[in-house]
Amino acid sequence: MEKLKMFDLQEAYILTKTGSKGAKTYQVMIVTPFGDFALLSHVSYQQNQEVAFQINDFINSGQTSLLVQQNQRNYLFFLNLFTLIIMAIAAFFATSPVTICTFYKSIDKVFLERKSLRGNQIIEHPLEYILGFDIQEKQYKYSKLYRAVIVLKSFKEIPINPQYTDEKTIKYAVSRIHSFMKC
């Protein structure tokens, strides 16, 4: 909160500023012999017009004092809401798990490490238990998403990555695994 004591007011007018994308902001300017003073800038044109009329009426009247109040509560509400939404999205991405799938021919094992802020999980199986690799698909609205899975001899399917993604990426990953396993 800022309080200004001004003397010898001459006039109040509305300054219109146009941004680079054409957006306009309005600000009440108060002219005094000591310089121009600006009131809040993120207030609507109508609210600024009312304040300018109040100040100019005061200058032309015989009143001895005038109290003008403006607030930016709506502006601050939307700014805080936007900040909270961005923080929620960032928290979601920060806590989403990371999967590392490593095939070791030397020790005859495959390791799936799933790391997240909520904990770590390691899945390991001997390479001889692997029957093959498959691609699962999932219908999502108007498109399909895919993920690669390891098929064990017990016909149990273990997703390499729990999230689904585009077909090209998954086909490339499965072909790389096949070429590694054949060597």
PDB file of N, CA, C and O in Angstrom, residues 2 58-59 72 75 77 79 87 90 93 97 100 105 109 132 134 150-151 164 168 176 181:
ATOM      1  N   GLU A   2       0.555   2.161  -0.840  1.00  0.00           N
ATOM      2  CA  GLU A   2       1.341   3.377  -0.952  1.00  0.00           C
ATOM      3  C   GLU A   2       0.422   4.575  -0.760  1.00  0.00           C
ATOM      4  O   GLU A   2      -0.640   4.653  -1.379  1.00  0.00           O
ATOM      5  N   PHE A  58     -12.680  17.276  -7.852  1.00  0.00           N
ATOM      6  CA  PHE A  58     -12.085  17.784  -6.615  1.00  0.00           C
ATOM      7  C   PHE A  58     -11.295  19.063  -6.892  1.00  0.00           C
ATOM      8  O   PHE A  58     -11.385  20.042  -6.133  1.00  0.00           O
ATOM      9  N   ILE A  59     -10.517  19.060  -7.989  1.00  0.00           N
ATOM     10  CA  ILE A  59      -9.705  20.240  -8.329  1.00  0.00           C
ATOM     11  C   ILE A  59     -10.600  21.449  -8.570  1.00  0.00           C
ATOM     12  O   ILE A  59     -10.291  22.569  -8.154  1.00  0.00           O
ATOM     13  N   GLN A  72      -5.589  -3.864  -6.942  1.00  0.00           N
ATOM     14  CA  GLN A  72      -5.331  -4.779  -8.050  1.00  0.00           C
ATOM     15  C   GLN A  72      -5.671  -6.199  -7.638  1.00  0.00           C
ATOM     16  O   GLN A  72      -5.019  -7.142  -8.059  1.00  0.00           O
ATOM     17  N   TYR A  75      -6.298  -8.567 -10.603  1.00  0.00           N
ATOM     18  CA  TYR A  75      -5.042  -8.805 -11.320  1.00  0.00           C
ATOM     19  C   TYR A  75      -4.152  -9.754 -10.515  1.00  0.00           C
ATOM     20  O   TYR A  75      -3.603 -10.708 -11.050  1.00  0.00           O
ATOM     21  N   PHE A  77      -5.099 -11.874  -8.238  1.00  0.00           N
ATOM     22  CA  PHE A  77      -5.739 -13.187  -8.158  1.00  0.00           C
ATOM     23  C   PHE A  77      -5.357 -14.030  -9.376  1.00  0.00           C
ATOM     24  O   PHE A  77      -4.952 -15.182  -9.239  1.00  0.00           O
ATOM     25  N   LEU A  79      -2.823 -13.556 -11.412  1.00  0.00           N
ATOM     26  CA  LEU A  79      -1.384 -13.788 -11.398  1.00  0.00           C
ATOM     27  C   LEU A  79      -1.040 -14.943 -10.460  1.00  0.00           C
ATOM     28  O   LEU A  79      -0.271 -15.835 -10.811  1.00  0.00           O
ATOM     29  N   MET A  87       3.189 -24.090 -11.177  1.00  0.00           N
ATOM     30  CA  MET A  87       3.861 -24.890 -10.145  1.00  0.00           C
ATOM     31  C   MET A  87       3.314 -26.317 -10.114  1.00  0.00           C
ATOM     32  O   MET A  87       4.072 -27.271  -9.921  1.00  0.00           O
ATOM     33  N   ALA A  90       4.772 -28.176 -13.073  1.00  0.00           N
ATOM     34  CA  ALA A  90       6.188 -28.463 -12.815  1.00  0.00           C
ATOM     35  C   ALA A  90       6.337 -29.591 -11.804  1.00  0.00           C
ATOM     36  O   ALA A  90       7.196 -30.467 -11.955  1.00  0.00           O
ATOM     37  N   PHE A  93       5.694 -32.958 -13.549  1.00  0.00           N
ATOM     38  CA  PHE A  93       6.826 -33.431 -14.347  1.00  0.00           C
ATOM     39  C   PHE A  93       8.012 -33.816 -13.471  1.00  0.00           C
ATOM     40  O   PHE A  93       8.767 -34.727 -13.805  1.00  0.00           O
ATOM     41  N   PRO A  97       7.911 -40.686 -13.158  1.00  0.00           N
ATOM     42  CA  PRO A  97       9.004 -41.653 -13.075  1.00  0.00           C
ATOM     43  C   PRO A  97       9.880 -41.679 -14.331  1.00  0.00           C
ATOM     44  O   PRO A  97       9.439 -41.355 -15.426  1.00  0.00           O
ATOM     45  N   ILE A 100      14.765 -46.858 -16.797  1.00  0.00           N
ATOM     46  CA  ILE A 100      16.008 -47.223 -17.469  1.00  0.00           C
ATOM     47  C   ILE A 100      15.979 -48.742 -17.656  1.00  0.00           C
ATOM     48  O   ILE A 100      15.870 -49.486 -16.681  1.00  0.00           O
ATOM     49  N   LYS A 105      24.377 -58.917 -21.523  1.00  0.00           N
ATOM     50  CA  LYS A 105      24.638 -60.261 -22.039  1.00  0.00           C
ATOM     51  C   LYS A 105      25.675 -60.971 -21.170  1.00  0.00           C
ATOM     52  O   LYS A 105      25.616 -62.187 -21.007  1.00  0.00           O
ATOM     53  N   LYS A 109      21.188 -60.987 -17.904  1.00  0.00           N
ATOM     54  CA  LYS A 109      20.040 -60.409 -17.194  1.00  0.00           C
ATOM     55  C   LYS A 109      19.575 -59.132 -17.880  1.00  0.00           C
ATOM     56  O   LYS A 109      20.334 -58.471 -18.586  1.00  0.00           O
ATOM     57  N   GLY A 132      10.063 -62.795 -25.980  1.00  0.00           N
ATOM     58  CA  GLY A 132      10.143 -61.831 -27.073  1.00  0.00           C
ATOM     59  C   GLY A 132       9.724 -60.444 -26.605  1.00  0.00           C
ATOM     60  O   GLY A 132       9.571 -60.188 -25.406  1.00  0.00           O
ATOM     61  N   ASP A 134       6.980 -57.130 -27.545  1.00  0.00           N
ATOM     62  CA  ASP A 134       5.727 -56.819 -28.218  1.00  0.00           C
ATOM     63  C   ASP A 134       5.461 -55.330 -28.085  1.00  0.00           C
ATOM     64  O   ASP A 134       6.058 -54.647 -27.242  1.00  0.00           O
ATOM     65  N   ILE A 150       8.112 -56.420 -22.568  1.00  0.00           N
ATOM     66  CA  ILE A 150       8.910 -57.644 -22.591  1.00  0.00           C
ATOM     67  C   ILE A 150       7.959 -58.793 -22.294  1.00  0.00           C
ATOM     68  O   ILE A 150       7.245 -58.763 -21.292  1.00  0.00           O
ATOM     69  N   VAL A 151       7.913 -59.797 -23.165  1.00  0.00           N
ATOM     70  CA  VAL A 151       7.052 -60.964 -22.964  1.00  0.00           C
ATOM     71  C   VAL A 151       7.934 -62.088 -22.425  1.00  0.00           C
ATOM     72  O   VAL A 151       8.897 -62.510 -23.079  1.00  0.00           O
ATOM     73  N   TYR A 164       2.662 -44.460 -22.446  1.00  0.00           N
ATOM     74  CA  TYR A 164       2.481 -44.710 -23.876  1.00  0.00           C
ATOM     75  C   TYR A 164       3.027 -43.519 -24.660  1.00  0.00           C
ATOM     76  O   TYR A 164       3.011 -42.397 -24.167  1.00  0.00           O
ATOM     77  N   LYS A 168       6.397 -44.528 -33.884  1.00  0.00           N
ATOM     78  CA  LYS A 168       7.732 -44.497 -34.471  1.00  0.00           C
ATOM     79  C   LYS A 168       8.811 -44.698 -33.402  1.00  0.00           C
ATOM     80  O   LYS A 168       9.745 -45.471 -33.599  1.00  0.00           O
ATOM     81  N   ARG A 176      15.937 -51.775 -32.006  1.00  0.00           N
ATOM     82  CA  ARG A 176      17.268 -51.691 -31.398  1.00  0.00           C
ATOM     83  C   ARG A 176      17.491 -52.830 -30.403  1.00  0.00           C
ATOM     84  O   ARG A 176      18.572 -53.413 -30.347  1.00  0.00           O
ATOM     85  N   MET A 181      19.964 -58.078 -29.123  1.00  0.00           N
ATOM     86  CA  MET A 181      19.796 -59.441 -28.638  1.00  0.00           C
ATOM     87  C   MET A 181      20.312 -60.476 -29.653  1.00  0.00           C
ATOM     88  O   MET A 181      20.726 -61.569 -29.268  1.00  0.00           O
TER      89      MET A 181
END
